[in-house]
Amino acid sequence: DQQVKQNSPSLSVQEGRISILNCDYTNSMFDYFLWYKKYPAEGPTFLISISSIKDKNEDGRFTVFLNKSAKHLSLHIVPSQPGDSAVYFCAASAGFGNEKLTFGTGTRLTIIP
Amino acid sequence: SQTIHQWPATLVQPVGSPLSLECTVEGTSNPNLYWYRQAAGRGLQLLFYSVGIGQISSEVPQNLSASRPQDRQFILSSKKLLLSDSGFYLCAWRPTYYEQYFGPGTRLTVT
């Protein structure tokens, strides 16, 4: 049972435009959400996170939005840059003290120059 | 600052051979440690995690095992590799809250 879903395996965006990556979850116990970026043959790097008590969190060009009623979160990157081309994973955690993260299957973002 | 190391970076092993992948973390104490696998075209699958020395939780039944002989050392092993064990193995650590930080990974090819 895939509790965290990224339904778009790939996305192409023109450089300078906005990239929007989506993630849906089914477990209502999830209360903390994270986005990771992964280049080929490297480990994922943490990008940005959001707690369920918020609906938006910004860090520079990256903004994460959370819609709890829809069990949906999205990552906005604006403006998109060539270095943003990577695979993006969303992840979720159920409760502080829970040791595990549940990851989605990833979305490959390609920024077109 | 904290640093996580994994070795080897790449490994090619025949079916039926043993495996030992090592992960060490510097600059922290008593971290939570994790082993993940990313198979080709797949997401990140949690294999094992450890909250302390000698404490291992297994997430997926398989022919892999994990051990934590020291506070900052996490080892992934197998007695006999299968073709399906091929993949990209990632070690991660977690300081206090939710974020996990990943090592550079090991590319394992079983032939």
Short mmCIF file of C-alpha atoms in Angstrom, two decimals:
data_model
loop_
_atom_site.label_atom_id
_atom_site.label_comp_id
_atom_site.label_asym_id
_atom_site.label_seq_id
_atom_site.Cartn_x
_atom_site.Cartn_y
_atom_site.Cartn_z
CA ASP A 1 0.00 0.00 0.00
CA GLN A 2 1.62 3.23 -1.20
CA GLN A 3 0.82 5.77 1.50
CA VAL A 4 2.70 8.58 -0.21
CA LYS A 5 2.12 8.98 -3.92
CA GLN A 6 3.77 11.07 -6.57
CA ASN A 7 1.61 10.43 -9.60
CA SER A 8 3.78 12.27 -12.11
CA PRO A 9 6.94 10.31 -12.82
CA SER A 10 8.37 13.18 -14.85
CA LEU A 11 7.91 16.89 -15.49
CA SER A 12 9.56 19.28 -17.95
CA VAL A 13 9.60 23.02 -17.34
CA GLN A 14 11.13 25.94 -19.20
CA GLU A 15 13.96 27.72 -17.41
CA GLY A 16 12.67 30.75 -15.51
CA ARG A 17 9.13 29.41 -15.20
CA ILE A 18 7.49 27.86 -12.16
CA SER A 19 7.89 24.15 -11.43
CA ILE A 20 5.10 22.53 -9.43
CA LEU A 21 5.61 19.05 -8.03
CA ASN A 22 2.71 17.27 -6.40
CA CYS A 23 2.36 14.66 -3.71
CA ASP A 24 -0.69 12.94 -2.20
CA TYR A 25 -0.90 10.89 0.97
CA THR A 26 -3.46 8.57 2.47
CA ASN A 27 -2.41 8.21 6.11
CA SER A 28 -4.21 10.80 8.24
CA MET A 29 -1.62 10.25 10.99
CA PHE A 30 1.09 11.95 8.93
CA ASP A 31 1.87 15.31 10.49
CA TYR A 32 5.20 16.33 9.04
CA PHE A 33 6.20 16.43 5.40
CA LEU A 34 9.53 16.83 3.66
CA TRP A 35 10.92 17.27 0.17
CA TYR A 36 14.22 15.84 -0.97
CA LYS A 37 16.18 16.41 -4.16
CA LYS A 38 18.32 13.68 -5.68
CA TYR A 39 20.92 13.79 -8.43
CA PRO A 40 21.96 10.53 -10.14
CA ALA A 41 24.40 8.38 -8.17
CA GLU A 42 24.16 10.67 -5.13
CA GLY A 43 22.24 10.56 -1.89
CA PRO A 44 19.08 12.69 -1.57
CA THR A 45 19.51 16.11 -0.01
CA PHE A 46 16.91 17.67 2.25
CA LEU A 47 15.19 20.68 0.68
CA ILE A 48 12.29 21.93 2.76
CA SER A 49 9.69 20.67 5.19
CA ILE A 50 6.33 21.61 6.63
CA SER A 51 4.44 20.74 9.76
CA SER A 52 0.73 19.96 9.63
CA ILE A 53 0.00 23.01 11.74
CA LYS A 54 1.03 25.18 8.79
CA ASP A 55 -0.23 25.40 5.23
CA LYS A 56 2.80 27.07 3.68
CA ASN A 57 6.53 27.24 4.19
CA GLU A 58 9.00 29.21 2.11
CA ASP A 59 12.74 29.00 1.71
CA GLY A 60 14.17 31.13 -1.07
CA ARG A 61 12.95 29.83 -4.42
CA PHE A 62 11.21 26.86 -2.79
CA THR A 63 7.73 26.93 -1.29
CA VAL A 64 5.81 23.96 0.03
CA PHE A 65 2.02 24.08 0.33
CA LEU A 66 -0.03 21.68 2.42
CA ASN A 67 -3.76 21.04 1.99
CA LYS A 68 -4.69 18.76 4.87
CA SER A 69 -8.30 18.31 3.88
CA ALA A 70 -7.22 17.07 0.46
CA LYS A 71 -4.21 15.19 1.85
CA HIS A 72 -2.11 16.93 -0.76
CA LEU A 73 1.14 18.84 -0.77
CA SER A 74 3.04 20.57 -3.49
CA LEU A 75 6.50 22.00 -4.00
CA HIS A 76 6.82 25.19 -6.03
CA ILE A 77 10.16 26.23 -7.47
CA VAL A 78 10.34 29.68 -8.93
CA PRO A 79 12.15 30.66 -11.01
CA SER A 80 13.30 27.25 -12.20
CA GLN A 81 16.99 26.90 -12.98
CA PRO A 82 18.94 24.23 -14.89
CA GLY A 83 20.51 23.01 -11.64
CA ASP A 84 17.03 22.12 -10.42
CA SER A 85 16.94 19.19 -12.83
CA ALA A 86 16.84 16.17 -10.51
CA VAL A 87 14.47 13.63 -9.00
CA TYR A 88 12.31 15.03 -6.21
CA PHE A 89 10.92 12.84 -3.44
CA CYS A 90 8.27 13.80 -0.96
CA ALA A 91 8.26 12.08 2.40
CA ALA A 92 5.99 11.99 5.43
CA SER A 93 6.26 11.19 9.11
CA ALA A 94 3.54 10.13 11.54
CA GLY A 95 4.08 11.81 14.86
CA PHE A 96 7.10 13.18 16.67
CA GLY A 97 9.13 10.27 17.93
CA ASN A 98 8.13 8.07 15.03
CA GLU A 99 11.42 6.87 13.68
CA LYS A 100 10.48 6.43 10.05
CA LEU A 101 9.84 8.46 6.95
CA THR A 102 7.60 7.16 4.20
CA PHE A 103 8.80 8.22 0.75
CA GLY A 104 6.98 8.67 -2.52
CA THR A 105 8.32 7.17 -5.74
CA GLY A 106 9.76 10.45 -6.99
CA THR A 107 9.24 12.89 -9.86
CA ARG A 108 12.01 13.57 -12.36
CA LEU A 109 12.13 17.29 -13.07
CA THR A 110 13.88 18.48 -16.22
CA ILE A 111 14.49 22.18 -16.72
CA ILE A 112 14.71 23.12 -20.37
CA PRO A 113 17.16 25.97 -21.09
CA SER B 1 29.54 19.57 11.55
CA GLN B 2 28.14 16.13 10.90
CA THR B 3 29.33 13.95 8.04
CA ILE B 4 28.10 10.59 6.84
CA HIS B 5 30.34 8.20 4.93
CA GLN B 6 29.51 5.11 2.93
CA TRP B 7 31.80 2.63 1.24
CA PRO B 8 32.40 1.26 -1.19
CA ALA B 9 30.93 3.68 -3.74
CA THR B 10 30.39 0.94 -6.32
CA LEU B 11 30.43 -2.81 -6.07
CA VAL B 12 29.96 -5.63 -8.56
CA GLN B 13 29.37 -9.01 -6.98
CA PRO B 14 28.36 -12.43 -8.36
CA VAL B 15 25.14 -14.12 -7.31
CA GLY B 16 25.64 -16.15 -4.14
CA SER B 17 28.55 -14.07 -2.83
CA PRO B 18 28.47 -12.29 0.53
CA LEU B 19 27.97 -8.56 1.02
CA SER B 20 29.12 -6.01 3.54
CA LEU B 21 28.38 -2.31 3.19
CA GLU B 22 29.53 0.11 5.83
CA CYS B 23 28.19 3.45 6.96
CA THR B 24 29.71 5.76 9.56
CA VAL B 25 28.60 9.11 10.91
CA GLU B 26 30.92 11.74 12.34
CA GLY B 27 30.19 14.69 14.54
CA THR B 28 27.20 13.39 16.42
CA SER B 29 26.35 10.81 19.04
CA ASN B 30 23.53 8.31 19.34
CA PRO B 31 21.95 9.12 15.99
CA ASN B 32 19.12 7.14 14.49
CA LEU B 33 20.58 5.27 11.49
CA TYR B 34 18.80 3.95 8.42
CA TRP B 35 19.46 1.74 5.39
CA TYR B 36 17.43 2.36 2.23
CA ARG B 37 17.49 0.82 -1.21
CA GLN B 38 16.54 2.51 -4.44
CA ALA B 39 15.96 -0.04 -7.18
CA ALA B 40 16.01 1.08 -10.82
CA GLY B 41 13.04 3.38 -11.46
CA ARG B 42 11.71 2.96 -7.96
CA GLY B 43 11.40 5.07 -4.85
CA LEU B 44 13.28 4.77 -1.59
CA GLN B 45 12.55 1.57 0.28
CA LEU B 46 13.42 1.51 3.97
CA LEU B 47 15.26 -1.72 4.79
CA PHE B 48 16.46 -1.32 8.40
CA TYR B 49 16.73 1.31 11.06
CA SER B 50 18.46 1.51 14.40
CA VAL B 51 17.88 3.77 17.39
CA GLY B 52 20.96 2.57 19.29
CA ILE B 53 23.83 0.09 19.50
CA GLY B 54 22.62 -3.43 18.91
CA GLN B 55 19.04 -2.30 18.20
CA ILE B 56 17.87 -3.15 14.68
CA SER B 57 14.38 -2.93 13.24
CA SER B 58 13.71 -4.70 9.96
CA GLU B 59 11.15 -3.31 7.58
CA VAL B 60 11.26 -5.80 4.72
CA PRO B 61 11.87 -9.56 5.03
CA GLN B 62 14.68 -10.53 2.70
CA ASN B 63 18.13 -12.06 2.65
CA LEU B 64 19.76 -8.89 3.99
CA SER B 65 20.67 -8.14 7.60
CA ALA B 66 21.98 -5.12 9.46
CA SER B 67 24.13 -4.60 12.51
CA ARG B 68 25.19 -1.65 14.61
CA PRO B 69 28.36 -2.65 16.44
CA GLN B 70 29.24 0.91 17.45
CA ASP B 71 27.26 4.07 18.09
CA ARG B 72 28.10 5.67 14.76
CA GLN B 73 28.57 2.59 12.60
CA PHE B 74 25.87 0.78 10.65
CA ILE B 75 26.56 -2.29 8.51
CA LEU B 76 24.40 -3.94 5.86
CA SER B 77 25.18 -7.57 5.12
CA SER B 78 24.12 -10.58 3.16
CA LYS B 79 25.37 -14.15 3.22
CA LYS B 80 24.31 -14.87 -0.37
CA LEU B 81 23.38 -12.16 -2.84
CA LEU B 82 20.49 -12.48 -5.27
CA LEU B 83 20.10 -10.74 -8.61
CA SER B 84 17.21 -8.79 -7.11
CA ASP B 85 19.57 -7.26 -4.54
CA SER B 86 21.00 -4.97 -7.21
CA GLY B 87 20.30 -1.32 -6.53
CA PHE B 88 21.51 1.87 -4.97
CA TYR B 89 21.95 1.54 -1.21
CA LEU B 90 21.71 4.60 0.94
CA CYS B 91 22.54 5.13 4.57
CA ALA B 92 20.91 7.99 6.44
CA TRP B 93 21.02 9.46 9.91
CA ARG B 94 18.56 11.52 11.90
CA PRO B 95 19.61 13.98 14.59
CA THR B 96 16.64 14.93 16.71
CA TYR B 97 13.54 15.80 14.80
CA TYR B 98 12.21 14.59 11.49
CA GLU B 99 14.81 15.30 8.82
CA GLN B 100 17.06 12.50 7.71
CA TYR B 101 20.40 13.17 6.07
CA PHE B 102 21.74 10.78 3.50
CA GLY B 103 25.16 9.48 2.61
CA PRO B 104 26.54 9.35 -0.94
CA GLY B 105 25.26 5.82 -1.58
CA THR B 106 26.66 2.53 -2.87
CA ARG B 107 25.79 1.24 -6.32
CA LEU B 108 25.55 -2.56 -6.08
CA THR B 109 25.34 -4.68 -9.21
CA VAL B 110 24.79 -8.41 -8.74
CA THR B 111 25.78 -10.41 -11.82
#
